[in-house]
Amino acid sequence: MTEPVLIVGGGPAGLAAAHALASVGQRSVLVEKESRLGGAPILSGYAKLVPSGEWAKDAIGGMVSRVEGNSLIAVHKGCTVKEFGGEAGAFRASLSNGASCDVGAAILCTGFTHFDSVNKPEWGFGTFPDVVTTTQVEQMISSGKGVRCPSDGRKPERVAILLCVGSRDRQIGREWCSKIC
């Protein structure tokens, strides 16, 4: 393929796709709506990744460096795809930053958003100060201070972890499992 490949999303999947394409000599155009690459592990302050146990900032940071330092990959941050059209092997993408590019294919790696726990108040989030999300626990661990009670900063004596809050829940219109926990 002579035209570059458009990759929408600069999280782990988009970074891996861009790097894989570059490793076989294929040019790509990576478009990320946020001002920085890395997706949820970076933007949400994840601690360690499973199963490697590697710190997210190191693992994903390495992926970001490989992509940003590769001349075969054009990166557009803080940008979205406004229009996309064409036919197999010959597409045109218009970007929100005014740029446009001719591409031969597109890969969508648009990531996910965390469930907003406010939608399930029966578990105490938003009502009790020491009920936190797993993302908040990740941020606590990443800070190096460990898990602390937001109400007073002390170490909790006991911790309960509720998984799948919001998954398979007809009341809020989410009848599927995210499969990312």
Backbone as JSON, one array per atom type, in Angstrom:
{
  "sequence": "MTEPVLIVGGGPAGLAAAHALASVGQRSVLVEKESRLGGAPILSGYAKLVPSGEWAKDAIGGMVSRVEGNSLIAVHKGCTVKEFGGEAGAFRASLSNGASCDVGAAILCTGFTHFDSVNKPEWGFGTFPDVVTTTQVEQMISSGKGVRCPSDGRKPERVAILLCVGSRDRQIGREWCSKIC",
  "N": [[0.86, -1.17, 0.0], [0.64, 2.16, -0.9], [-0.36, 4.54, 0.09], [-0.7, 6.21, 3.28], [-1.88, 4.74, 6.41], [-4.75, 5.56, 8.21], [-5.05, 6.07, 11.63], [-7.26, 6.14, 14.2], [-7.26, 7.28, 17.3], [-5.16, 7.44, 20.05], [-4.44, 5.76, 22.15], [-3.3, 2.79, 23.95], [-3.93, 0.71, 21.99], [-4.01, 2.13, 19.52], [-1.42, 3.21, 19.5], [0.07, 0.84, 19.43], [-0.77, -0.17, 16.95], [0.19, 1.8, 15.16], [2.95, 1.6, 15.61], [3.41, -1.07, 14.85], [2.75, -0.98, 12.12], [4.71, 0.85, 11.22], [6.96, -0.65, 11.71], [7.04, -2.41, 9.61], [7.51, -0.78, 7.55], [5.37, 0.8, 6.75], [3.67, 3.81, 6.32], [1.81, 5.96, 8.55], [-1.0, 7.85, 9.81], [-1.75, 9.2, 12.77], [-4.44, 10.06, 14.77], [-5.46, 11.8, 17.55], [-7.79, 12.75, 19.97], [-7.3, 13.93, 22.45], [-4.9, 16.07, 24.18], [-2.58, 14.75, 24.6], [-0.84, 11.66, 24.04], [-1.59, 8.19, 24.84], [-3.93, 7.37, 26.07], [-6.45, 5.96, 28.29], [-4.8, 4.68, 30.36], [-2.77, 6.59, 30.81], [-4.08, 9.1, 30.92], [-5.88, 8.71, 33.01], [-4.26, 8.1, 35.1], [-3.29, 5.47, 35.77], [-1.87, 2.85, 37.77], [-0.07, 0.15, 38.0], [0.3, -2.21, 35.32], [-1.52, -5.12, 34.29], [-0.72, -8.29, 32.92], [1.93, -7.82, 33.55], [2.88, -6.15, 35.6], [4.25, -3.87, 35.27], [4.84, -0.37, 35.59], [2.3, 1.79, 34.49], [2.84, 4.33, 33.41], [5.46, 3.99, 32.54], [5.37, 1.78, 30.74], [3.4, 2.57, 28.82], [4.37, 5.07, 28.29], [6.78, 4.42, 27.01], [5.76, 3.35, 24.65], [4.56, 5.64, 23.57], [6.83, 7.25, 23.14], [8.2, 5.73, 21.18], [6.41, 5.97, 19.05], [6.12, 8.8, 18.68], [8.7, 9.4, 17.99], [9.1, 8.32, 15.49], [9.6, 8.63, 12.1], [7.87, 7.68, 10.18], [5.37, 7.97, 11.13], [2.81, 10.21, 11.35], [1.65, 12.41, 13.69], [-1.29, 13.72, 15.08], [-2.39, 15.59, 17.57], [-4.97, 16.56, 19.92], [-7.09, 16.68, 18.18], [-9.66, 15.75, 15.84], [-11.37, 13.47, 13.57], [-13.15, 14.93, 11.09], [-14.48, 14.47, 8.67], [-14.84, 11.61, 6.59], [-14.3, 9.7, 3.77], [-14.65, 7.88, 0.66], [-13.29, 5.11, -1.15], [-12.37, 1.62, -0.94], [-8.96, 1.48, -0.4], [-8.57, 4.06, -1.25], [-9.12, 6.66, 0.4], [-10.24, 9.76, 1.87], [-9.53, 11.87, 4.5], [-10.73, 14.44, 6.53], [-9.51, 16.61, 8.91], [-10.05, 18.06, 12.21], [-8.25, 20.07, 12.7], [-7.88, 21.37, 10.37], [-6.27, 20.1, 8.54], [-5.96, 17.7, 5.88], [-5.96, 14.35, 4.68], [-4.93, 11.82, 2.43], [-5.61, 8.47, 2.51], [-5.04, 4.9, 2.59], [-6.35, 3.05, 4.11], [-8.16, 2.58, 7.21], [-7.89, 2.42, 10.74], [-9.72, 1.92, 13.58], [-9.34, 2.84, 16.84], [-10.66, 3.64, 19.23], [-10.9, 3.52, 22.01], [-12.22, 3.79, 25.38], [-14.59, 4.94, 27.85], [-14.66, 5.46, 31.33], [-17.08, 4.04, 33.53], [-19.54, 6.11, 34.94], [-19.82, 6.4, 38.2], [-21.71, 7.79, 39.64], [-24.12, 7.19, 38.57], [-24.99, 4.92, 39.87], [-25.98, 5.2, 42.69], [-26.68, 3.64, 44.86], [-24.52, 2.21, 45.83], [-23.06, 3.94, 47.28], [-21.24, 5.81, 46.24], [-20.45, 9.17, 45.96], [-22.14, 9.71, 48.02], [-21.01, 8.78, 50.43], [-17.91, 9.78, 51.67], [-15.65, 8.12, 51.6], [-16.04, 6.15, 49.75], [-14.82, 5.11, 46.81], [-13.78, 5.09, 43.32], [-12.32, 2.53, 41.2], [-10.52, 3.75, 39.53], [-9.81, 6.0, 41.01], [-8.49, 4.71, 43.11], [-6.34, 3.64, 41.67], [-5.05, 6.05, 41.04], [-4.31, 6.88, 43.59], [-2.46, 4.87, 44.28], [-0.55, 5.28, 42.28], [0.44, 7.73, 43.1], [2.22, 7.12, 45.04], [1.69, 7.2, 47.71], [-0.02, 5.3, 48.56], [-3.16, 3.58, 49.29], [-5.62, 5.62, 50.59], [-8.04, 7.01, 52.87], [-10.25, 9.3, 51.56], [-11.62, 11.08, 53.23], [-10.13, 11.68, 55.56], [-7.47, 11.05, 55.16], [-6.3, 8.81, 56.34], [-4.98, 5.4, 56.52], [-7.03, 2.83, 55.29], [-8.71, 0.4, 57.34], [-10.07, -1.81, 56.42], [-10.95, -2.97, 53.15], [-13.29, -3.06, 50.57], [-14.0, -4.34, 47.4], [-15.9, -3.65, 44.65], [-16.79, -5.1, 41.73], [-17.72, -4.77, 38.28], [-19.77, -2.87, 38.47], [-22.42, -1.31, 37.05], [-22.27, -2.82, 34.73], [-24.09, -5.06, 32.66], [-26.66, -4.11, 33.35], [-29.88, -3.41, 33.22], [-31.42, -1.29, 34.14], [-29.96, 1.05, 33.78], [-29.44, 0.98, 31.14], [-27.28, -0.5, 30.16], [-26.6, -3.34, 29.06], [-24.5, -5.05, 28.64], [-21.28, -6.63, 29.16], [-18.26, -5.09, 30.03], [-15.79, -6.3, 29.81], [-13.22, -5.51, 30.57], [-12.31, -5.49, 33.14]],
  "CA": [[0.0, 0.0, 0.0], [1.47, 3.36, -0.98], [-0.95, 5.59, 0.93], [-0.62, 5.88, 4.71], [-3.06, 4.21, 7.09], [-5.27, 6.44, 9.25], [-5.33, 5.42, 12.91], [-8.04, 7.04, 15.04], [-7.09, 6.93, 18.71], [-3.77, 7.36, 20.46], [-4.23, 4.96, 23.36], [-2.44, 1.63, 23.73], [-4.2, 0.01, 20.73], [-3.57, 2.99, 18.43], [0.04, 3.27, 19.53], [0.57, -0.47, 18.97], [-1.04, -0.27, 15.52], [1.12, 2.69, 14.46], [4.29, 1.03, 15.72], [3.46, -2.29, 14.04], [2.79, -0.57, 10.71], [6.02, 1.45, 10.95], [8.0, -1.7, 11.74], [7.08, -3.05, 8.29], [7.74, 0.27, 6.57], [4.12, 1.43, 6.32], [3.39, 5.11, 6.92], [0.48, 6.09, 9.15], [-1.41, 9.14, 10.37], [-2.44, 8.9, 14.02], [-5.25, 11.2, 15.21], [-5.88, 11.64, 18.95], [-8.58, 13.91, 20.38], [-6.72, 14.55, 23.63], [-3.67, 16.82, 23.92], [-1.43, 13.86, 24.75], [-1.06, 10.25, 23.68], [-1.5, 7.23, 25.94], [-5.25, 6.86, 26.42], [-6.88, 5.86, 29.69], [-3.74, 4.42, 31.35], [-2.03, 7.81, 31.11], [-4.99, 10.19, 31.29], [-6.54, 8.41, 34.28], [-3.25, 7.88, 36.13], [-3.21, 4.08, 36.2], [-0.65, 2.47, 38.47], [0.64, -0.93, 37.31], [-0.47, -2.96, 34.33], [-1.63, -6.56, 34.47], [-0.12, -9.12, 33.96], [3.37, -7.56, 33.67], [3.24, -5.44, 36.82], [5.03, -2.68, 34.9], [4.13, 0.88, 35.81], [1.62, 2.23, 33.27], [3.54, 5.48, 32.81], [6.66, 3.5, 31.87], [5.0, 0.94, 29.6], [2.71, 3.37, 27.8], [5.32, 6.14, 27.93], [7.69, 3.86, 26.01], [5.01, 3.25, 23.4], [4.41, 7.01, 23.08], [8.14, 7.68, 22.64], [8.47, 5.03, 19.92], [5.54, 6.53, 18.0], [6.45, 10.2, 18.42], [10.05, 9.48, 17.42], [9.18, 7.58, 14.24], [9.3, 9.51, 10.95], [6.81, 7.09, 9.36], [4.09, 8.19, 11.8], [2.41, 11.6, 11.53], [0.76, 12.46, 14.86], [-2.13, 14.92, 15.24], [-3.0, 15.58, 18.9], [-5.99, 17.59, 20.1], [-7.67, 16.72, 16.84], [-10.6, 14.67, 15.52], [-11.7, 13.29, 12.16], [-14.42, 15.61, 10.82], [-15.12, 13.8, 7.54], [-14.09, 10.48, 6.06], [-15.03, 9.12, 2.65], [-13.87, 7.3, -0.42], [-13.51, 3.69, -1.4], [-11.26, 0.76, -0.51], [-7.65, 1.84, -0.92], [-8.5, 5.49, -1.61], [-9.99, 7.44, 1.27], [-9.79, 11.09, 2.25], [-9.97, 12.26, 5.84], [-10.58, 15.85, 6.9], [-9.3, 16.69, 10.36], [-10.56, 19.28, 12.85], [-7.2, 21.1, 12.71], [-7.8, 21.92, 9.03], [-5.49, 19.23, 7.67], [-6.66, 16.58, 5.26], [-4.98, 13.36, 4.25], [-5.37, 10.69, 1.61], [-5.16, 7.24, 3.16], [-5.48, 3.68, 1.93], [-7.16, 2.26, 5.04], [-8.33, 3.2, 8.52], [-8.0, 1.55, 11.91], [-10.38, 2.64, 14.68], [-8.87, 2.44, 18.17], [-11.23, 4.78, 19.94], [-10.84, 3.39, 23.45], [-13.42, 3.68, 26.2], [-14.71, 5.85, 28.97], [-15.01, 4.78, 32.57], [-18.46, 4.16, 33.98], [-19.74, 7.17, 35.92], [-20.41, 5.76, 39.38], [-22.85, 8.58, 40.12], [-25.32, 6.53, 38.05], [-25.36, 3.81, 40.76], [-25.79, 5.76, 44.03], [-26.95, 2.67, 45.92], [-23.27, 1.69, 46.36], [-22.48, 4.95, 48.17], [-20.36, 6.79, 45.6], [-21.09, 10.49, 45.97], [-22.86, 9.86, 49.28], [-20.03, 8.57, 51.49], [-16.64, 10.3, 51.14], [-14.61, 7.1, 51.47], [-16.36, 5.22, 48.66], [-14.09, 5.63, 45.65], [-13.75, 4.23, 42.14], [-11.03, 1.87, 41.0], [-9.62, 4.74, 38.94], [-9.27, 6.8, 42.11], [-7.52, 3.86, 43.8], [-5.16, 3.63, 40.8], [-4.36, 7.33, 41.2], [-3.69, 6.86, 44.91], [-1.29, 3.99, 44.21], [0.44, 5.96, 41.44], [1.02, 8.86, 43.83], [3.25, 6.62, 45.94], [1.23, 7.3, 49.1], [-0.87, 4.15, 48.87], [-4.6, 3.81, 49.39], [-5.97, 6.44, 51.76], [-9.43, 7.46, 52.96], [-10.32, 10.72, 51.18], [-12.21, 11.91, 54.28], [-9.17, 12.14, 56.56], [-6.1, 10.69, 54.79], [-5.77, 7.63, 57.04], [-5.01, 4.11, 55.82], [-8.24, 2.11, 55.68], [-8.52, -0.88, 58.03], [-10.63, -2.83, 55.53], [-11.32, -2.48, 51.83], [-14.16, -3.92, 49.76], [-13.92, -3.96, 45.99], [-17.07, -4.05, 43.88], [-16.51, -5.14, 40.3], [-18.83, -4.84, 37.33], [-20.83, -1.91, 38.74], [-22.87, -0.7, 35.8], [-22.32, -3.79, 33.65], [-25.26, -5.95, 32.63], [-27.65, -3.44, 34.18], [-30.96, -2.9, 32.37], [-31.93, -0.03, 34.68], [-29.22, 2.2, 33.24], [-29.28, 0.79, 29.7], [-26.0, -1.16, 29.84], [-26.86, -4.77, 29.23], [-23.34, -5.82, 28.22], [-20.1, -6.66, 30.04], [-17.16, -4.35, 29.41], [-14.68, -7.25, 29.66], [-11.91, -4.9, 30.78], [-11.92, -5.46, 34.54]],
  "C": [[0.9, 1.23, 0.0], [0.95, 4.49, -0.11], [-0.78, 5.21, 2.4], [-1.93, 5.3, 5.22], [-3.47, 5.22, 8.16], [-5.56, 5.62, 10.5], [-6.04, 6.45, 13.78], [-7.95, 6.54, 16.47], [-5.64, 6.71, 19.05], [-3.55, 6.7, 21.8], [-3.36, 3.76, 23.04], [-2.67, 0.91, 22.39], [-3.74, 0.82, 19.53], [-2.06, 3.09, 18.35], [0.65, 1.97, 19.01], [0.37, -0.62, 17.46], [-0.04, 0.57, 14.73], [2.53, 2.11, 14.47], [4.43, -0.22, 14.85], [3.54, -1.95, 12.55], [4.17, 0.0, 10.35], [7.11, 0.39, 10.9], [8.08, -2.49, 10.44], [7.17, -2.01, 7.17], [6.5, 1.0, 6.08], [3.92, 2.76, 7.07], [1.99, 5.11, 7.54], [0.28, 7.52, 9.64], [-2.24, 8.81, 11.6], [-3.14, 10.16, 14.51], [-5.77, 10.91, 16.62], [-6.6, 12.91, 19.4], [-8.01, 14.63, 21.6], [-5.41, 15.26, 23.27], [-2.41, 15.98, 24.1], [-1.82, 12.44, 24.41], [-1.02, 9.39, 24.93], [-2.83, 6.68, 26.38], [-5.49, 6.79, 27.92], [-5.75, 5.57, 30.67], [-2.96, 5.67, 31.75], [-2.97, 8.9, 31.62], [-5.67, 9.97, 32.63], [-5.55, 8.08, 35.39], [-3.19, 6.46, 36.66], [-1.87, 3.81, 36.88], [0.08, 1.41, 37.64], [-0.28, -1.68, 36.37], [-0.44, -4.45, 34.64], [-1.4, -7.19, 33.11], [1.34, -8.79, 34.26], [3.77, -6.93, 34.99], [4.07, -4.19, 36.54], [4.18, -1.43, 35.16], [3.56, 1.36, 34.48], [2.37, 3.37, 32.6], [4.81, 5.05, 32.09], [6.32, 2.72, 30.61], [4.39, 1.77, 28.48], [3.61, 4.52, 27.36], [6.32, 5.67, 26.9], [7.03, 3.75, 24.65], [4.87, 4.64, 22.75], [5.73, 7.49, 22.46], [8.47, 7.03, 21.3], [7.65, 5.61, 18.78], [5.95, 7.95, 17.65], [7.83, 10.36, 17.77], [10.19, 8.8, 16.08], [8.74, 8.47, 13.07], [8.22, 8.95, 10.04], [5.42, 7.36, 9.93], [3.87, 9.69, 11.98], [1.37, 11.64, 12.66], [0.02, 13.8, 14.9], [-2.83, 14.79, 16.59], [-3.98, 16.73, 19.02], [-6.81, 17.78, 18.84], [-8.64, 15.54, 16.66], [-10.78, 14.57, 14.0], [-13.07, 13.91, 11.95], [-15.19, 14.89, 9.71], [-14.21, 12.67, 7.07], [-14.91, 9.87, 4.94], [-14.08, 8.57, 1.61], [-14.24, 5.85, -0.63], [-12.25, 2.92, -1.02], [-9.96, 1.15, -1.2], [-7.48, 3.3, -1.24], [-9.51, 6.29, -0.81], [-9.4, 8.82, 1.47], [-10.39, 11.41, 3.61], [-9.72, 13.74, 6.02], [-10.52, 15.91, 8.41], [-9.75, 18.03, 10.9], [-9.52, 20.39, 12.9], [-7.0, 21.73, 11.32], [-7.0, 21.08, 8.05], [-6.41, 18.21, 7.01], [-5.6, 15.6, 4.78], [-5.66, 12.28, 3.43], [-4.76, 9.44, 2.22], [-5.72, 6.03, 2.43], [-6.39, 2.83, 2.79], [-7.28, 3.04, 6.34], [-8.46, 2.13, 9.59], [-8.61, 2.38, 13.03], [-9.96, 2.04, 16.01], [-9.35, 3.48, 19.17], [-11.35, 4.63, 21.45], [-12.18, 3.3, 24.15], [-13.46, 4.81, 27.21], [-15.11, 5.04, 30.19], [-16.48, 5.02, 32.9], [-18.55, 5.26, 35.04], [-20.52, 6.6, 37.1], [-21.57, 6.54, 39.99], [-24.16, 7.94, 39.66], [-25.77, 5.34, 38.9], [-25.17, 4.26, 42.21], [-26.02, 4.76, 45.16], [-25.67, 2.06, 46.51], [-22.51, 2.74, 47.16], [-21.55, 5.96, 47.52], [-21.1, 8.12, 45.5], [-21.88, 10.76, 47.23], [-21.91, 9.78, 50.46], [-18.64, 8.95, 50.96], [-15.57, 9.23, 50.91], [-14.96, 5.99, 50.49], [-15.77, 5.83, 47.4], [-14.15, 4.64, 44.5], [-12.39, 3.55, 42.04], [-10.03, 2.83, 40.35], [-9.01, 5.62, 40.02], [-8.25, 6.0, 42.92], [-6.23, 3.79, 42.99], [-4.36, 4.92, 40.98], [-3.67, 7.42, 42.56], [-2.4, 6.04, 44.9], [-0.18, 4.67, 43.41], [1.13, 7.11, 42.16], [2.15, 8.43, 44.74], [2.85, 6.65, 47.4], [0.38, 6.12, 49.52], [-2.33, 4.55, 48.98], [-4.9, 4.53, 50.71], [-7.45, 6.78, 51.71], [-9.46, 8.94, 52.6], [-10.83, 11.63, 52.31], [-11.17, 12.47, 55.25], [-7.72, 11.72, 56.28], [-5.52, 9.47, 55.47], [-5.8, 6.4, 56.14], [-6.27, 3.38, 56.24], [-7.88, 0.79, 56.38], [-8.99, -2.03, 57.16], [-11.0, -2.17, 54.22], [-12.22, -3.51, 51.17], [-14.09, -3.42, 48.33], [-15.14, -4.52, 45.27], [-16.71, -3.99, 42.41], [-17.8, -5.18, 39.51], [-19.99, -3.91, 37.68], [-21.17, -1.22, 37.43], [-22.9, -1.65, 34.62], [-23.55, -4.67, 33.79], [-26.41, -5.39, 33.48], [-28.71, -2.8, 33.28], [-31.47, -1.54, 32.83], [-31.23, 1.19, 34.1], [-28.9, 2.02, 31.76], [-27.95, 0.2, 29.28], [-26.15, -2.64, 30.08], [-25.67, -5.65, 28.86], [-22.25, -5.75, 29.29], [-18.97, -5.94, 29.33], [-15.97, -5.24, 29.08], [-13.31, -6.61, 29.82], [-11.48, -4.93, 32.25], [-10.98, -6.55, 34.9]]
}
